[in-house]
Coordinates of C-alpha atoms and ligand atoms in Angstrom, one line a residue:
M3 CA 88.0 129.8 130.6
A4 CA 89.5 126.8 128.6
D5 CA 92.3 129.1 127.6
I6 CA 93.7 129.1 131.1
Q7 CA 94.5 125.4 131.0
K8 CA 95.9 125.5 127.4
R9 CA 99.6 124.5 126.9
R10 CA 101.5 127.1 125.0
I11 CA 103.9 126.7 122.2
V12 CA 105.8 129.2 120.0
L13 CA 105.9 128.2 116.4
G14 CA 108.6 130.0 114.5
L15 CA 108.6 130.1 110.7
T16 CA 111.7 131.0 108.6
G17 CA 112.1 131.4 104.9
G18 CA 111.4 128.2 103.1
I19 CA 108.9 126.7 100.6
A20 CA 107.9 124.2 103.4
A21 CA 106.3 127.1 105.2
Y22 CA 102.9 125.8 103.9
K23 CA 103.4 122.7 106.0
A24 CA 103.5 125.0 109.1
A25 CA 100.0 126.1 108.4
E26 CA 98.8 122.4 108.7
L27 CA 101.0 121.9 111.8
T28 CA 99.3 125.0 113.4
R29 CA 95.9 123.4 112.7
L30 CA 96.9 120.1 114.2
L31 CA 98.3 121.7 117.4
V32 CA 95.3 124.0 117.8
Q33 CA 93.0 120.9 117.4
D34 CA 95.0 119.3 120.2
A35 CA 94.2 122.3 122.5
W36 CA 97.6 123.9 122.2
E37 CA 97.8 127.7 122.3
V38 CA 100.1 128.4 119.3
Q39 CA 101.9 131.7 119.2
V40 CA 103.3 132.1 115.7
V41 CA 106.4 134.2 115.1
M42 CA 107.7 134.7 111.5
T43 CA 110.9 136.0 110.0
Q44 CA 110.8 138.5 107.2
A45 CA 111.9 135.7 104.8
A46 CA 109.0 133.5 105.9
G47 CA 106.6 136.2 104.8
Q48 CA 107.8 135.7 101.2
F49 CA 106.3 132.2 101.3
I50 CA 103.2 132.5 103.5
T51 CA 101.2 135.4 104.8
P52 CA 100.9 136.2 108.5
A53 CA 97.1 136.4 107.9
T54 CA 97.0 132.6 107.2
L55 CA 98.8 131.8 110.4
Q56 CA 96.7 134.3 112.4
A57 CA 93.5 132.7 111.1
L58 CA 94.6 129.2 111.9
S59 CA 96.1 130.0 115.3
G60 CA 93.5 132.5 116.4
R61 CA 96.2 134.7 117.6
M62 CA 98.3 137.8 116.5
V63 CA 101.3 136.8 114.5
Y64 CA 104.6 138.6 115.4
T65 CA 107.4 139.4 112.9
D66 CA 109.1 142.4 114.3
L67 CA 111.5 142.8 117.2
W68 CA 110.2 146.3 117.7
D69 CA 106.5 145.4 117.7
A70 CA 104.7 148.2 119.6
R71 CA 101.8 145.9 120.5
I72 CA 103.8 144.4 123.3
A73 CA 103.4 146.9 126.2
N74 CA 106.9 146.7 127.6
N75 CA 108.5 146.4 124.1
M76 CA 110.0 143.1 125.1
A77 CA 108.5 140.8 122.5
H78 CA 111.8 138.9 122.4
I79 CA 111.3 137.8 126.0
D80 CA 107.6 137.9 126.6
L81 CA 106.4 135.7 123.7
S82 CA 108.2 132.6 124.9
R83 CA 107.6 133.0 128.6
G84 CA 105.2 130.3 129.7
A85 CA 105.7 128.4 126.5
E86 CA 106.6 124.7 126.8
A87 CA 108.8 124.9 123.7
I88 CA 109.8 126.9 120.7
V89 CA 109.4 124.9 117.5
V90 CA 111.1 126.4 114.4
A91 CA 109.5 124.8 111.3
P92 CA 110.7 125.4 108.6
A93 CA 114.2 126.1 109.9
S94 CA 116.3 127.4 107.0
A95 CA 120.1 126.8 106.8
D96 CA 120.7 130.5 107.5
F97 CA 118.5 130.5 110.6
M98 CA 120.2 127.4 112.0
A99 CA 123.6 129.0 111.4
K100 CA 122.4 132.0 113.3
V101 CA 121.2 130.1 116.3
A102 CA 124.2 127.8 116.3
N103 CA 126.4 130.9 116.7
G104 CA 124.2 132.8 119.2
L105 CA 123.3 135.5 116.7
A106 CA 120.1 137.4 117.4
D107 CA 119.3 140.0 114.8
D108 CA 115.5 139.5 114.5
L109 CA 112.6 138.6 116.7
L110 CA 112.7 134.8 116.2
S111 CA 116.5 134.4 116.6
T112 CA 116.3 136.7 119.7
L113 CA 113.5 134.6 121.1
C114 CA 115.6 131.5 120.6
L115 CA 118.6 133.0 122.4
A116 CA 116.5 134.4 125.3
R117 CA 114.4 131.2 125.8
E118 CA 113.9 129.2 129.0
C119 CA 112.2 126.3 127.3
P120 CA 113.3 123.6 124.9
L121 CA 114.0 124.5 121.3
L122 CA 113.0 122.1 118.4
M123 CA 114.0 122.7 114.8
A124 CA 112.7 121.1 111.6
P125 CA 115.3 121.7 108.9
A126 CA 114.1 122.5 105.4
M127 CA 116.5 123.1 102.6
N128 CA 118.0 122.0 99.3
R129 CA 120.1 118.8 99.7
Q130 CA 123.4 120.6 98.8
M131 CA 122.7 123.1 101.5
W132 CA 121.9 120.3 104.0
E133 CA 125.0 118.3 103.1
N134 CA 127.3 121.4 103.1
P135 CA 129.9 120.9 105.9
A136 CA 129.0 124.3 107.3
T137 CA 125.4 123.3 107.8
Q138 CA 126.5 119.9 109.2
R139 CA 128.8 121.7 111.7
N140 CA 125.9 124.0 112.7
V141 CA 123.5 121.0 113.2
A142 CA 126.1 119.2 115.3
T143 CA 126.6 122.4 117.4
L144 CA 122.8 122.8 117.8
A145 CA 122.4 119.1 118.9
R146 CA 125.3 119.6 121.4
D147 CA 123.5 122.6 122.8
G148 CA 120.4 120.5 123.4
V149 CA 118.4 121.6 120.4
A150 CA 116.2 118.8 119.1
I151 CA 116.5 118.4 115.4
L152 CA 113.4 116.9 113.8
G153 CA 114.3 115.4 110.4
P154 CA 114.9 116.3 107.7
A155 CA 113.5 113.7 105.4
S156 CA 114.7 112.5 102.0
G157 CA 112.7 112.9 98.9
D158 CA 111.6 115.1 96.0
Q159 CA 112.6 118.8 96.6
A160 CA 110.9 121.9 95.4
C161 CA 114.0 122.8 93.4
G162 CA 113.5 119.6 91.3
E163 CA 116.4 117.7 93.0
V164 CA 116.0 114.6 95.1
G165 CA 117.7 114.1 98.4
M166 CA 118.0 114.9 102.1
G167 CA 116.7 118.2 103.3
R168 CA 113.0 118.0 102.8
M169 CA 111.0 119.2 105.9
L170 CA 109.0 116.5 107.7
E171 CA 105.3 116.5 106.9
A172 CA 103.0 118.3 109.3
E173 CA 101.7 115.1 110.9
E174 CA 105.2 113.8 111.4
L175 CA 106.2 117.0 113.1
Y176 CA 103.1 116.9 115.3
D177 CA 104.0 113.4 116.3
A178 CA 107.7 114.4 117.0
I179 CA 106.5 117.3 119.2
D180 CA 104.1 115.0 121.0
M181 CA 107.0 112.5 121.6
H182 CA 109.2 115.3 122.9
F183 CA 106.9 115.9 125.8
Q184 CA 106.6 112.3 127.0
P185 CA 108.5 111.4 130.2
K186 CA 111.9 109.8 129.5
V187 CA 111.4 106.8 131.7
L188 CA 113.6 104.5 129.4
A189 CA 116.4 107.0 128.8
G190 CA 119.6 105.2 128.0
K191 CA 117.9 101.8 127.5
R192 CA 117.9 99.7 124.3
V193 CA 114.6 98.2 123.4
L194 CA 113.9 95.6 120.7
V195 CA 110.4 95.2 119.5
T196 CA 108.9 92.7 117.1
A197 CA 105.7 93.6 115.3
G198 CA 103.2 92.5 112.7
P199 CA 102.5 89.1 111.2
T200 CA 104.9 86.7 109.6
F201 CA 104.3 85.3 106.1
E202 CA 105.2 81.6 105.4
P203 CA 105.4 80.9 101.7
I204 CA 103.7 77.9 100.1
D205 CA 104.7 78.8 96.6
T206 CA 105.8 81.9 94.7
V207 CA 102.5 83.8 95.2
R208 CA 100.8 82.1 98.2
G209 CA 101.5 81.7 101.9
I210 CA 100.2 81.4 105.4
T211 CA 99.8 84.6 107.4
N212 CA 97.4 86.1 109.9
L213 CA 95.4 89.3 110.5
S214 CA 97.9 91.2 112.6
S215 CA 98.2 94.8 111.4
G216 CA 101.3 95.7 113.3
K217 CA 99.6 98.7 114.9
M218 CA 100.2 97.5 118.5
G219 CA 103.9 96.7 117.9
Y220 CA 104.5 99.9 116.1
S221 CA 102.8 101.8 119.0
V222 CA 105.0 100.0 121.5
A223 CA 108.1 101.0 119.4
R224 CA 106.9 104.6 119.3
A225 CA 106.1 104.7 123.0
A226 CA 109.6 103.3 123.8
L227 CA 111.2 106.0 121.6
E228 CA 109.2 108.7 123.3
A229 CA 110.4 107.4 126.6
G230 CA 113.9 108.0 125.5
A231 CA 115.0 104.5 124.5
E232 CA 117.0 103.5 121.5
V233 CA 114.6 101.3 119.5
T234 CA 115.1 98.5 117.0
L235 CA 111.8 97.4 115.4
I236 CA 111.8 94.1 113.6
S237 CA 108.7 94.1 111.5
G238 CA 106.8 91.5 109.6
P239 CA 104.9 92.6 106.4
V240 CA 102.6 95.5 107.3
S241 CA 101.6 98.7 105.6
L242 CA 102.5 101.2 108.4
H243 CA 105.0 104.1 108.6
P244 CA 107.6 103.2 111.2
P245 CA 108.0 105.7 114.0
L246 CA 110.6 108.3 113.4
G247 CA 114.0 107.4 115.0
A248 CA 113.5 103.6 115.2
T249 CA 116.0 101.3 113.4
V250 CA 113.7 99.2 111.3
V251 CA 114.5 95.7 110.1
H252 CA 112.0 93.9 107.8
A253 CA 111.4 90.2 108.2
L254 CA 109.1 88.0 106.2
T255 CA 109.0 84.6 107.8
A256 CA 109.2 83.5 111.4
R257 CA 112.7 82.2 110.7
D258 CA 113.8 85.5 109.2
M259 CA 112.4 87.3 112.2
F260 CA 114.3 84.9 114.5
E261 CA 117.6 85.5 112.8
S262 CA 117.0 89.3 112.9
V263 CA 116.2 89.2 116.6
K264 CA 119.4 87.2 117.3
R265 CA 121.4 89.8 115.3
A266 CA 119.9 92.7 117.1
L267 CA 120.0 91.2 120.6
P268 CA 123.5 92.1 121.9
G269 CA 123.1 95.1 124.2
T270 CA 119.3 94.9 124.4
D271 CA 117.9 95.8 127.8
V272 CA 114.2 95.2 127.0
F273 CA 112.6 92.8 124.4
V274 CA 109.0 93.3 123.7
S275 CA 107.7 90.5 121.5
V276 CA 104.5 91.8 120.0
A277 CA 104.7 90.1 116.6
A278 CA 102.0 87.5 115.8
V279 CA 104.6 84.9 114.8
A280 CA 103.3 82.0 112.7
D281 CA 103.7 78.8 114.7
Y282 CA 104.3 76.7 111.6
H283 CA 105.8 76.9 108.1
P284 CA 105.2 74.7 105.0
V285 CA 107.9 72.1 104.8
L286 CA 108.1 72.3 101.0
V287 CA 107.9 75.7 99.2
S288 CA 107.1 75.2 95.5
A289 CA 109.4 77.2 93.2
R290 CA 106.5 77.6 90.8
K291 CA 102.9 78.6 91.3
I292 CA 101.0 75.4 92.3
K293 CA 98.5 74.5 89.6
K294 CA 94.9 73.6 90.5
S295 CA 93.8 70.0 90.3
E296 CA 90.8 68.0 91.2
R297 CA 92.7 66.2 94.0
N298 CA 93.0 67.2 97.6
L299 CA 96.1 69.2 98.4
T300 CA 98.0 68.6 101.6
V301 CA 100.5 71.1 102.9
E302 CA 102.8 69.7 105.5
L303 CA 103.7 72.1 108.2
A304 CA 106.7 72.1 110.5
P305 CA 106.9 74.1 113.7
N306 CA 108.7 77.5 113.8
P307 CA 111.2 78.5 116.5
D308 CA 109.6 80.3 119.4
I309 CA 111.5 83.6 119.4
L310 CA 110.3 84.8 122.8
A311 CA 110.9 81.5 124.5
Y312 CA 114.5 81.4 123.0
V313 CA 115.3 85.0 124.2
A314 CA 113.9 84.5 127.6
A315 CA 115.9 81.2 128.1
L316 CA 119.3 82.9 127.3
P317 CA 121.7 82.9 130.2
R318 CA 121.5 86.7 130.7
P319 CA 118.2 87.7 128.9
P320 CA 117.0 91.2 128.5
F321 CA 113.8 92.0 130.3
C322 CA 111.3 90.1 128.3
V323 CA 107.7 91.1 127.6
G324 CA 105.4 88.8 125.8
F325 CA 101.9 89.3 124.3
A326 CA 99.2 86.7 124.5
A327 CA 96.3 87.0 122.1
E328 CA 93.6 84.7 123.2
S329 CA 90.0 84.1 122.1
E330 CA 88.8 82.8 125.5
N331 CA 90.0 82.1 129.0
L332 CA 92.2 85.2 128.6
E333 CA 93.9 85.4 132.0
T334 CA 94.3 81.7 132.5
Y335 CA 95.9 81.0 129.1
A336 CA 98.0 84.2 129.3
D337 CA 99.3 83.3 132.7
A338 CA 100.1 79.7 131.5
K339 CA 102.1 81.3 128.6
R340 CA 104.0 83.6 131.0
R341 CA 105.1 80.6 133.1
K342 CA 105.8 78.3 130.1
K343 CA 107.9 80.9 128.3
K344 CA 109.4 82.1 131.6
V345 CA 108.9 85.8 131.0
P346 CA 108.5 88.3 133.8
L347 CA 105.7 90.2 132.1
I348 CA 102.9 89.2 129.7
A349 CA 100.3 91.5 128.1
A350 CA 97.1 89.7 127.5
N351 CA 94.5 90.8 125.0
L352 CA 91.5 89.4 123.3
A353 CA 92.5 88.3 119.8
Q354 CA 89.1 89.1 118.3
S355 CA 88.9 92.7 119.5
A356 CA 92.7 93.5 119.3
I357 CA 93.8 92.2 115.9
G358 CA 93.7 94.9 113.3
A359 CA 91.8 97.3 115.5
D360 CA 92.9 100.9 116.4
E361 CA 92.1 100.4 120.1
N362 CA 93.1 97.8 122.6
E363 CA 92.7 96.8 126.2
L364 CA 95.4 94.9 128.0
I365 CA 95.7 93.0 131.2
L366 CA 99.3 92.9 132.4
L367 CA 100.4 89.8 134.3
D368 CA 103.6 89.9 136.3
D369 CA 105.1 88.6 139.6
S370 CA 103.0 91.1 141.5
G371 CA 99.7 90.1 140.0
R372 CA 97.4 91.6 137.4
H373 CA 97.1 95.2 136.2
R374 CA 94.3 96.2 133.9
L375 CA 95.1 99.0 131.4
P376 CA 92.0 100.8 130.3
K377 CA 90.7 100.5 126.7
G378 CA 92.1 103.3 124.5
P379 CA 94.0 104.0 121.3
K380 CA 96.9 101.6 120.9
L381 CA 99.4 104.4 121.4
A382 CA 97.9 105.4 124.7
V383 CA 97.9 101.7 125.8
A384 CA 101.5 101.3 124.6
R385 CA 102.6 104.3 126.7
Q386 CA 101.1 102.8 129.8
L387 CA 102.7 99.4 129.0
I388 CA 106.1 101.2 128.6
H389 CA 105.7 102.9 132.0
H390 CA 105.0 99.6 133.6
V391 CA 108.0 98.1 132.0
A392 CA 110.2 101.0 133.1
K393 CA 109.0 100.5 136.7
L394 CA 109.9 96.8 136.6
C395 CA 113.2 97.4 134.9
T396 CA 114.4 100.0 137.3
A397 CA 113.4 97.9 140.3
P398 CA 116.2 95.8 141.8
A399 CA 116.8 92.8 139.5
R400 CA 115.1 89.6 140.5
G401 CA 116.0 86.1 139.4
G402 CA 118.4 87.3 136.7
K403 CA 115.7 89.2 134.7
G404 CA 116.1 92.8 133.7
R405 CA 119.8 92.7 133.3
R406 CA 121.7 93.8 130.2
R407 CA 123.1 91.1 128.1
Ligands
CTP510 N1 105.9 84.2 119.9 C1 107.2 84.1 119.4 N2 107.5 83.1 118.5 C2 106.6 82.2 118.1 C3 105.3 82.3 118.6 C4 105.0 83.3 119.5 O1 108.1 84.9 119.8 N3 106.9 81.3 117.2 C5 105.7 85.2 120.9 C6 104.7 86.3 120.5 O2 105.3 87.4 119.9 C7 104.0 86.6 121.8 C8 104.0 85.3 122.6 O3 105.0 84.5 122.0 O4 104.7 87.5 122.5 C9 102.7 84.6 122.6 O5 102.3 84.3 121.3 P1 101.0 83.5 121.0 O6 100.8 83.3 119.6 O7 99.8 84.1 121.7 O8 101.3 82.2 121.7 P2 101.8 80.8 121.2 O9 103.0 80.5 122.0 O10 102.0 80.8 119.7 O11 100.6 79.8 121.6 P3 99.2 79.6 120.9 O12 99.3 80.0 119.5 O13 99.0 78.2 121.1 O14 98.2 80.4 121.7

């Protein structure tokens, strides 16, 4: 019965050592209730057996254009009908060349040509093959034809060389597929996000920081990307992988972050200030490690610039979204912050339950009142926030907010 509601995806494997990652990808998709129909080329069978993929997907694996198991002998049409996408991972240079030129001489390439659904490809090849002008021409053709190219990544390659061409990891591919299916409510918009804590040095090894993990800001950046925006993420020191496709700028101190924000601002439509920016920095930073003594030590602190307030006060600001982390009087304090910083939208959360956690619960405060977003994983909450932002941004501009700089 559950099968009836399952979303269907065709996972195509071509010849490449990265085929083993497709096994893990199948597992992740099946776990997420996808019905995964695996199709392999002859070359893929040199790297992984159909039996492995059959066991993981729980379905027959097809390799042959003339497979007699399909009643009407139309495997090349039937297998992709009802599928929400065909994902080719790994996609070899040869296979990409074929599809870019409309060739269809085996089951998978014929399925790609006869498809009605989106096609996503995860290139996997040696770096020279990837950099070869012929491959680059084919990639450009595929992208022009609307094929989504996922990756590749740079790193160690099976051949012993290092460079671009390595297939994304299974989890990254899974995320990229998930992203592909999100509604594109911010298509064509440029979004700037700050995330994580800042670190204000006291001496060469010590400093003032806070417990922000960056998870909420990184989730907002990812949700904006999924919604079709071009995203710049300005990140304080965190230990997270940035979402695929974001332009990432690292910043240590609040003043670094401020400069990075100013540089990234031109052309920004939406600014989401999630970072837990330190309010103060030490006036003097010792060039040596401060030695212990019996006497009291006083560190004089000077205020940092308020990045959000600065951006919101610009003559033609982007649509500004603030975050308010409060330990008490959540809505009252958050609303006061919204008015003081003059931002159209503020997301209020309880500092003690949000900072560092995997889940969050937000109350959005804007001109039309309060909107409670239910507790959930930070990515789910970020997606709802981005939908709210998209609604406000596409509404007629009020009081100069929401216009492009
Ligand atoms: N913010 C900022 N620059 C700062 C301080 C805060 O851009 N120097 C932004 C945060 O990214 C957040 C919002 O302002 O979007 C509110 O931050 P918060 O720390 O909650 O408020 P503060 O203004 O610092 O006030 P307080 O610490 O007194 O609560």
